[in-house]
Coordinates of C-alpha atoms and ligand atoms in Angstrom, one line a residue:
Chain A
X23 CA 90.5 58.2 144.3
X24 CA 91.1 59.6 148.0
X25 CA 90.2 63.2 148.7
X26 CA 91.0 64.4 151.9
X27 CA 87.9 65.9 152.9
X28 CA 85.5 62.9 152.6
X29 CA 87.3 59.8 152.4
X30 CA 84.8 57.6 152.8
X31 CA 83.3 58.4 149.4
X32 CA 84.2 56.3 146.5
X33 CA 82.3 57.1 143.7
X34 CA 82.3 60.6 143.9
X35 CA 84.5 62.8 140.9
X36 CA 88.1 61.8 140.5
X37 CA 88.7 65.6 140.5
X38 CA 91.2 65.9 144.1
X39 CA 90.6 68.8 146.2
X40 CA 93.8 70.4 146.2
X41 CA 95.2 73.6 143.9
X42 CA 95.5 72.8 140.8
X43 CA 99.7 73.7 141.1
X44 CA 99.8 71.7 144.3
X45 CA 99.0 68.8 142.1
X46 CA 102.6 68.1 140.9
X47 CA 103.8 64.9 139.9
X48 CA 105.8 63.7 143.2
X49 CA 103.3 65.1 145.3
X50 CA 102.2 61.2 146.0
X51 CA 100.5 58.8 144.1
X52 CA 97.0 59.5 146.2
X53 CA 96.6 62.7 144.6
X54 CA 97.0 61.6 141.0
X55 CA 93.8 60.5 139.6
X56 CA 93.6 57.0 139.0
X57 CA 91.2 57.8 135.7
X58 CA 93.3 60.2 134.0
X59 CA 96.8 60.9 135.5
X60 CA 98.0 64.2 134.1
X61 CA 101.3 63.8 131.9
X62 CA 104.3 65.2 133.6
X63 CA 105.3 69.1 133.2
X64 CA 108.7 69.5 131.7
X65 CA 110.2 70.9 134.0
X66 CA 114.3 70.7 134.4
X67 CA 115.3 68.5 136.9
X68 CA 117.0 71.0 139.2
X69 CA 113.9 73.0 139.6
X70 CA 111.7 69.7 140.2
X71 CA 110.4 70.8 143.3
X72 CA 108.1 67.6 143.9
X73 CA 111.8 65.5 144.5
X74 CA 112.8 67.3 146.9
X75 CA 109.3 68.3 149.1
X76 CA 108.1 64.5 150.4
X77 CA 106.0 65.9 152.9
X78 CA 104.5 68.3 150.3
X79 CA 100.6 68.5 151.0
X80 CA 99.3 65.5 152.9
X81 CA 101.7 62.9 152.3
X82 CA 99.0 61.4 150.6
X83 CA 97.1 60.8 154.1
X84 CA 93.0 61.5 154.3
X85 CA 91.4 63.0 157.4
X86 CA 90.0 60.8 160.1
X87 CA 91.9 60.9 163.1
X88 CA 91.9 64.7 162.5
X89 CA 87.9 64.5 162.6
X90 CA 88.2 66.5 166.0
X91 CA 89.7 69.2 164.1
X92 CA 87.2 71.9 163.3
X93 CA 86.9 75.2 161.6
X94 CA 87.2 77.3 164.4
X95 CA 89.4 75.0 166.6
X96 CA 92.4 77.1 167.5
X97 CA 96.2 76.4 166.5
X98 CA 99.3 77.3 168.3
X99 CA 102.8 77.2 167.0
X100 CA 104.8 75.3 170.0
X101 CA 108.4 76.9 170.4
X102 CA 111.2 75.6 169.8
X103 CA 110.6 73.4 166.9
X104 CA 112.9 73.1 164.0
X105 CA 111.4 74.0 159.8
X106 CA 114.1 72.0 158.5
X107 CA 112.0 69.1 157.4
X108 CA 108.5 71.1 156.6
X109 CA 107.1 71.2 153.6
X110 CA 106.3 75.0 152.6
X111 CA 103.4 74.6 153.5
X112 CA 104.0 73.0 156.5
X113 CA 106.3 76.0 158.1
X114 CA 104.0 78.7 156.5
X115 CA 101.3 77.2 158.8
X116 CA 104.0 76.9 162.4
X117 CA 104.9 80.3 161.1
X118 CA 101.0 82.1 161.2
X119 CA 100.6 80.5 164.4
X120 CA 102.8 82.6 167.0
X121 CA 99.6 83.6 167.9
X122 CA 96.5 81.4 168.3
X123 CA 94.6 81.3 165.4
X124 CA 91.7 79.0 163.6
X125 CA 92.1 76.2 161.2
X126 CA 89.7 78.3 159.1
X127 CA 92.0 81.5 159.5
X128 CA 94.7 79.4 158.4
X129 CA 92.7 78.0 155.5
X130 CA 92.5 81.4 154.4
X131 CA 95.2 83.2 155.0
X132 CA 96.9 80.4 153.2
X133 CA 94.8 79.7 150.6
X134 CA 94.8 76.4 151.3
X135 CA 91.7 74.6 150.9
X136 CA 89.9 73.8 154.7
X137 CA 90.0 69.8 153.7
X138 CA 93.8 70.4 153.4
X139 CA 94.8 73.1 156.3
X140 CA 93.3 70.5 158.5
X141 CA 95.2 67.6 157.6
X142 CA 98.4 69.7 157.6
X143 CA 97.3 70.8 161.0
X144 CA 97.0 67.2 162.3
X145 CA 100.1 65.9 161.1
X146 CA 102.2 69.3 162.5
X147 CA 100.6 68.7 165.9
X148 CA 101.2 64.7 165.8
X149 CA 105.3 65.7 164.7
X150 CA 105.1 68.1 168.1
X151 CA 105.2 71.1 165.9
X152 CA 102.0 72.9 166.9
X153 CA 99.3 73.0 169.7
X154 CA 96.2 72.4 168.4
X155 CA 93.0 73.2 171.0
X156 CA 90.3 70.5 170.1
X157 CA 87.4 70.9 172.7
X158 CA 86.0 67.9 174.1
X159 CA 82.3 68.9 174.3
X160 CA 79.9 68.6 171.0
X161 CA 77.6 71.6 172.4
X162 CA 78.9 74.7 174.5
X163 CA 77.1 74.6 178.1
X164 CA 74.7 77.6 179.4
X165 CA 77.3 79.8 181.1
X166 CA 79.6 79.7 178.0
X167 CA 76.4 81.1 175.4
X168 CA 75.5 83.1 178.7
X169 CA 78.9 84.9 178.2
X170 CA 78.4 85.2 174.3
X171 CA 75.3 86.5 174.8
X172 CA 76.3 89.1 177.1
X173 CA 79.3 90.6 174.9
X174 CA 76.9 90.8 172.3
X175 CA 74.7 93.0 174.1
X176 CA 77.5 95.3 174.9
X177 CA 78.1 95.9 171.1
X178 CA 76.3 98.7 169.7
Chain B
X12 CA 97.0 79.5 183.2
X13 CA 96.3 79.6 186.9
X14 CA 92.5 79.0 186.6
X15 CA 90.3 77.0 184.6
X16 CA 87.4 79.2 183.4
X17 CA 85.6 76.3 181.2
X18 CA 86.0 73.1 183.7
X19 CA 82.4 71.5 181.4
X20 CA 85.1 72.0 178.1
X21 CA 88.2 70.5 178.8
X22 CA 91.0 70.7 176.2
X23 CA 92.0 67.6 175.0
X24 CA 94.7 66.5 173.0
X25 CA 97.4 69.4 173.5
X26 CA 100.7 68.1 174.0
X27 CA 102.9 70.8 175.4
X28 CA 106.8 70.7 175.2
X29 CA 107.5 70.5 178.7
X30 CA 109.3 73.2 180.2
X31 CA 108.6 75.6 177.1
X32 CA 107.6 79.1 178.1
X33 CA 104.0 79.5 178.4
X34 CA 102.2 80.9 175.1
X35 CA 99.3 83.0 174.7
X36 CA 96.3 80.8 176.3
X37 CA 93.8 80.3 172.8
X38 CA 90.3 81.4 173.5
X39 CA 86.9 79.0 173.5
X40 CA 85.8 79.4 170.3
X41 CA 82.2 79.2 169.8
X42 CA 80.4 79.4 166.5
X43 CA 77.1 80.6 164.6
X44 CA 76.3 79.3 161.1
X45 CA 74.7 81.9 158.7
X46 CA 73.3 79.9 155.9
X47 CA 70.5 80.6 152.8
X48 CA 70.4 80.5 149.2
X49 CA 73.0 82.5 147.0
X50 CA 72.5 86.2 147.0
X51 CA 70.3 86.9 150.2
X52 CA 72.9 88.5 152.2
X53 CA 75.1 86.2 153.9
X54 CA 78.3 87.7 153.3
X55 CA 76.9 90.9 154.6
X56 CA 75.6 89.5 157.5
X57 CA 78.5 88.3 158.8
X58 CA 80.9 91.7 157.9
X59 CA 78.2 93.4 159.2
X60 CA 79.1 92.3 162.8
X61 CA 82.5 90.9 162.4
X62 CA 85.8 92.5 163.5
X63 CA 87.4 91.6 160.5
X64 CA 86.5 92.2 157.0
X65 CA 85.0 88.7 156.2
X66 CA 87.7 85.9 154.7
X67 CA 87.3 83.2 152.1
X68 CA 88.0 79.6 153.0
X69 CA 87.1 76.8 150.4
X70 CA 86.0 73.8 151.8
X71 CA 84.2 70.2 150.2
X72 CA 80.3 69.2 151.1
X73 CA 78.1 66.5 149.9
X74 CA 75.6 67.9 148.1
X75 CA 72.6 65.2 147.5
X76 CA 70.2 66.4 144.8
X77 CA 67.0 66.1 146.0
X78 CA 65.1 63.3 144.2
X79 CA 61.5 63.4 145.9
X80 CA 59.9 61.2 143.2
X81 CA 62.6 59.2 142.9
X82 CA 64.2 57.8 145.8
X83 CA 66.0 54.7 144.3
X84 CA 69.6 53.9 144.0
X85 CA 70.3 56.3 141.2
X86 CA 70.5 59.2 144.0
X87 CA 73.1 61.3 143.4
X88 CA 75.8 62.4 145.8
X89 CA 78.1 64.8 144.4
X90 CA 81.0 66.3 146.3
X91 CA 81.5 70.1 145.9
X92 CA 84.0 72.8 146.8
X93 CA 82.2 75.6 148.5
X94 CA 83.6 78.7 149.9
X95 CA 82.5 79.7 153.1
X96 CA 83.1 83.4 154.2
X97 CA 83.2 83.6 157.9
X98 CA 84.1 86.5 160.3
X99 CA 84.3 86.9 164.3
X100 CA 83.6 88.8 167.3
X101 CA 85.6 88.7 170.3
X102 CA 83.8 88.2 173.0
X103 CA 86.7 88.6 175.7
X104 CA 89.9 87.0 175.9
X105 CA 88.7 83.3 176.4
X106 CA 86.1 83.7 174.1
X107 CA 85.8 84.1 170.5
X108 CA 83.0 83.4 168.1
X109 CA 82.9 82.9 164.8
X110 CA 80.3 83.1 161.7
X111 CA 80.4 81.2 159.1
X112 CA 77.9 82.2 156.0
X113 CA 77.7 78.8 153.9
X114 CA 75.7 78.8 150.7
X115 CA 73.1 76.7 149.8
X116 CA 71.1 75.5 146.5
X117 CA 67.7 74.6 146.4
X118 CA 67.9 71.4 144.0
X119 CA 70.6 69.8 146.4
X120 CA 70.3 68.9 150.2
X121 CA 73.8 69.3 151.6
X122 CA 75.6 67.5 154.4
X123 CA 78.5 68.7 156.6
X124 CA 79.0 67.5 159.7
X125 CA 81.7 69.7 160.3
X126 CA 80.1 72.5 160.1
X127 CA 77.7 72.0 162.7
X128 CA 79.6 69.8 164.8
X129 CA 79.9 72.5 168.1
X130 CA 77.9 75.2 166.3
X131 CA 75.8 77.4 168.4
X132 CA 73.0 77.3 165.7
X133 CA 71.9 79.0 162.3
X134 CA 70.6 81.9 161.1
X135 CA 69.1 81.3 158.2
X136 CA 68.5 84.3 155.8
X137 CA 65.7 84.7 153.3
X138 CA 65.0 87.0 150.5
X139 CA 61.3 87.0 150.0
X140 CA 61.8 86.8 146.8
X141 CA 63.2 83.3 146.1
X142 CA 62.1 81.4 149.7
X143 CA 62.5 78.2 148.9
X144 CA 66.2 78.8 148.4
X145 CA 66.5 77.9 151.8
X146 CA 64.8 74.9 152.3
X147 CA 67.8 73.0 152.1
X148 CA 69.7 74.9 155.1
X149 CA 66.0 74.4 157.2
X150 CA 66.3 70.2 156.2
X151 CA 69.6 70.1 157.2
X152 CA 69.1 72.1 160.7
X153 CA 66.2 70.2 161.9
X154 CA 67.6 67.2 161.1
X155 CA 70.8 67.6 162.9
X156 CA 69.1 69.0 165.7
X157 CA 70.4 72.4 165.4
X158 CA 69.0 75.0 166.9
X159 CA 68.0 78.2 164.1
X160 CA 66.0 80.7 163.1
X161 CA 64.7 82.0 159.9
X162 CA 65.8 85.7 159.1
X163 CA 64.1 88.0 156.3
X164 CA 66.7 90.0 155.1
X165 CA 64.4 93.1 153.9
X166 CA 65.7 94.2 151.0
X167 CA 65.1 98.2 151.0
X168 CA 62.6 97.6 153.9
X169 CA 60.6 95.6 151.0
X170 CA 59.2 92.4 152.1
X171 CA 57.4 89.6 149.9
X172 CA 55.4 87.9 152.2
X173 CA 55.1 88.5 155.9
X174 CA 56.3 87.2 158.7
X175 CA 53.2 84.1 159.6
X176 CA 53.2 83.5 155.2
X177 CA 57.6 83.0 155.2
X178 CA 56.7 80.4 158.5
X179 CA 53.9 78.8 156.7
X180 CA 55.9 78.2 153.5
X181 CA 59.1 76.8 155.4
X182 CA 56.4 74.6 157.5
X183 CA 58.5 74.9 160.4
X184 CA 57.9 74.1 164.0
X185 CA 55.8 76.8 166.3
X186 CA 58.8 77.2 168.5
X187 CA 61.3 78.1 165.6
X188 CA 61.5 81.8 165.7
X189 CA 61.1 83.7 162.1
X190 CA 62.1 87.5 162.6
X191 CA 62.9 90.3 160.1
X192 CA 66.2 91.7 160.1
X193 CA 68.6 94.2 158.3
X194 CA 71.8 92.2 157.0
X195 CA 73.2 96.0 156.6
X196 CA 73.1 96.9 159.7
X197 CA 75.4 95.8 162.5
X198 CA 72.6 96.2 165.4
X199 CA 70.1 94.7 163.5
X200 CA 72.6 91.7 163.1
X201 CA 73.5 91.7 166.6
X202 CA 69.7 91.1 167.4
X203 CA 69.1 88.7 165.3
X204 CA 72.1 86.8 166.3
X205 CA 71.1 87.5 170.2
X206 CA 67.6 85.5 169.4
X207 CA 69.6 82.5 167.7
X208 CA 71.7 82.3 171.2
X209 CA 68.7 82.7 173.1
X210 CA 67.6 79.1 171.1
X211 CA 71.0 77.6 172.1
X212 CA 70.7 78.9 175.6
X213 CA 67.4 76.5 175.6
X214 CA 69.1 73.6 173.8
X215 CA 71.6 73.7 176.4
X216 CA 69.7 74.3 179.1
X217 CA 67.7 70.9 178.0
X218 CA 71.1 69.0 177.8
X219 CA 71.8 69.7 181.3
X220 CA 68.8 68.9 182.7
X221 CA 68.5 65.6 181.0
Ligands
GTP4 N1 69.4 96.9 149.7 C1 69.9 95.9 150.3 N2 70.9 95.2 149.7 C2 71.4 94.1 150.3 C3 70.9 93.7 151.6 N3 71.6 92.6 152.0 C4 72.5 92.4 151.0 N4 72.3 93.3 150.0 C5 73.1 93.3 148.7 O1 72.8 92.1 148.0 C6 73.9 91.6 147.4 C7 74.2 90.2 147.8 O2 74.6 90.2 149.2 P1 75.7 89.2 149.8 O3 75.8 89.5 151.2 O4 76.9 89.2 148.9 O5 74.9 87.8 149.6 P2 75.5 86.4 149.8 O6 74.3 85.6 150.4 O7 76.7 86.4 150.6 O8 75.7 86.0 148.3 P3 76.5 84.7 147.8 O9 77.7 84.5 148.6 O10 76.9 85.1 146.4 O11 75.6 83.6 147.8 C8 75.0 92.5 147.6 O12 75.2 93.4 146.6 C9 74.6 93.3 148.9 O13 75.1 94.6 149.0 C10 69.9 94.5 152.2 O14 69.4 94.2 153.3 N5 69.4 95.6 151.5
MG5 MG1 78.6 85.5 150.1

């Protein structure tokens, strides 16, 4: 069963990665686990929250093309765009963002777990919802730990 | 924006509405790994220094239990939910960097590339007490090429071993600096966080001229 955090990993735990109360049954089919689906809550159908939330979580996708995305690459809500079809999750996020913030910031603030954030961050940025700062370069160059090494200093 | 401070770290990627006022510019976010076996300090390492009281995010790594007499197909890779307490210090307004304390077990090697994809390097912190707790972290650095150095956290200024018996127990390379420190203390953080830049400054000193 897909996880979102290591999706290239098929024999690990059925288990998903996600809260346990984000595991509802219309939250997608890649979030049930194939093993041992859990039966249904009774819950009365106007309070079904899964029919009416497609987008809720991942929409069932796994990372990948979010790879890029770290823990400290920063997020920026881009004005202008609409909630209407965001999951609560979704807006929660475009809402934390006014200012720039990490993926791991968000992670936490949100309780959502990092695997998670970061796929919700993808998809916000690829529906034009959010900015999201990936930095090209794999190690920082002399001037930038020059910098960090200089503001350090000045802390006492 | 009207200059480009980074021109070596180009933003890729953003898509901006065009014509939608400009937002706050994000800072370059760098970032230092604070790693070590459960209990030795991590946590108060990084709220030691950090401007913010240290948050929780929960995140998955592959842990592989460490087989040495048996490295056959029956190795196990397990995938676990960690959490990960992390903190930052800003530098200035285009720079911001983070720490991220990540726990480690001494039965289980862990992988997670994204933790040190960009990082900085480690600081790995040892309690005299229970070194081999972070052999793992030390595996996992030098094989990923990631600059670090091994901090004693001295619990009530009591240490185990000393400095040349912690380096000759992790059997690490002459260059890799091992250092006592006070995870307590926010200047005694700040130093031993200065010598793990000072092993980045090298490492990136190296890329360029290569
Ligand atoms: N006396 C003394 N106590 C310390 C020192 N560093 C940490 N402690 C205490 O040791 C305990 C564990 O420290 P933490 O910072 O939570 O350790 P950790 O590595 O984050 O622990 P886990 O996240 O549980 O793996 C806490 O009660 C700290 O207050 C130190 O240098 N001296
Ligand atoms: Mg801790």
């Amino acid at each position: 069963m897909t996880n979102p955090a290591e999706p290239d990993e098929p024999d690990r735990p059925a288990a998903p990665a996600v809260r346990p109360f984000l595991r509802t049954p219309g939250s997608g089919p890649a979030y049930a686990p194939a093993s041992a689906p859990e039966p249904a809550p009774a819950v009365p159908p106007g309070e079904q929250p899964a029919s009416l939330r497609p987008f809720v979580i991942t929409s069932g996708r796994v990372a990948g093309q979010d790879a890029g995305i770290g823990l400290e690459t920063q997020v920026s809500a881009l004005p202008g765009a609409t909630g209407a079809r965001l999951s609560p999750e979704q807006r929660a996020i475009v809402q934390l963002c006014g200012e720039p913030l990490s993926v791991a910031e968000i992670s936490a603030r949100l309780r959502l777990h990092f695997g998670v954030a970061r796929i919700l961050v993808g998809d916000l940025r690829a529906a034009g919802h959010l900015d999201v700062h990936v930095l090209e370069n794999d190690f920082p160059d002399p001037e930038t730990i020059m910098r960090v090494i200089r503001g350090l200093r000045s802390i006492s | 924006m009207d200059f480009d401070p980074y021109p070596d770290r180009r933003v890729v990627g953003t898509a901006r509405v065009p014509g939608a006022p400009q937002k706050t510019t994000p800072p370059v976010p760098v970032k230092i790994i604070v790693a070590g076996g459960f209990g030795v300090g991590k946590t108060t390492t990084v709220g030691a220094i950090s401007e913010i009281s240290p948050l929780t995010t929960e995140a998955e790594m592959t842990l592989e239990a460490v087989g040495v007499d048996d490295p056959g197909p029956a190795t196990a890779k397990t995938t676990t939910t960690i959490a990960m307490d992390f903190g930052c210090v800003t530098i200035d307004q285009t720079l911001k960097l983070y720490l991220f304390g990540t726990p480690g077990q001494s039965r289980f090697s862990f992988m997670w590339d994204d933790l040190v994809r960009g990082a900085l390097g480690a600081l790995v912190v040892v309690d005299t007490s229970r070194i081999d707790d972070c052999y793992p972290a030390v595996d996992y650095f030098e094989r990923a090429g990631l600059p670090f150095v091994v901090g004693v956290n001295t619990f009530n200024g009591q240490l185990g071993y000393n400095l040349d018996e912690v380096r000759w127990a992790l059997a690490i390379r002459d260059d890799v600096p091992v250092l006592q420190f006070d995870a307590r203390y926010r200047a005694s953080v700040r130093d031993a966080l200065l010598v793990v830049l000072d092993q980045a400054l090298d490492k990136a000193m190296r890329m360029r001229s290569s």
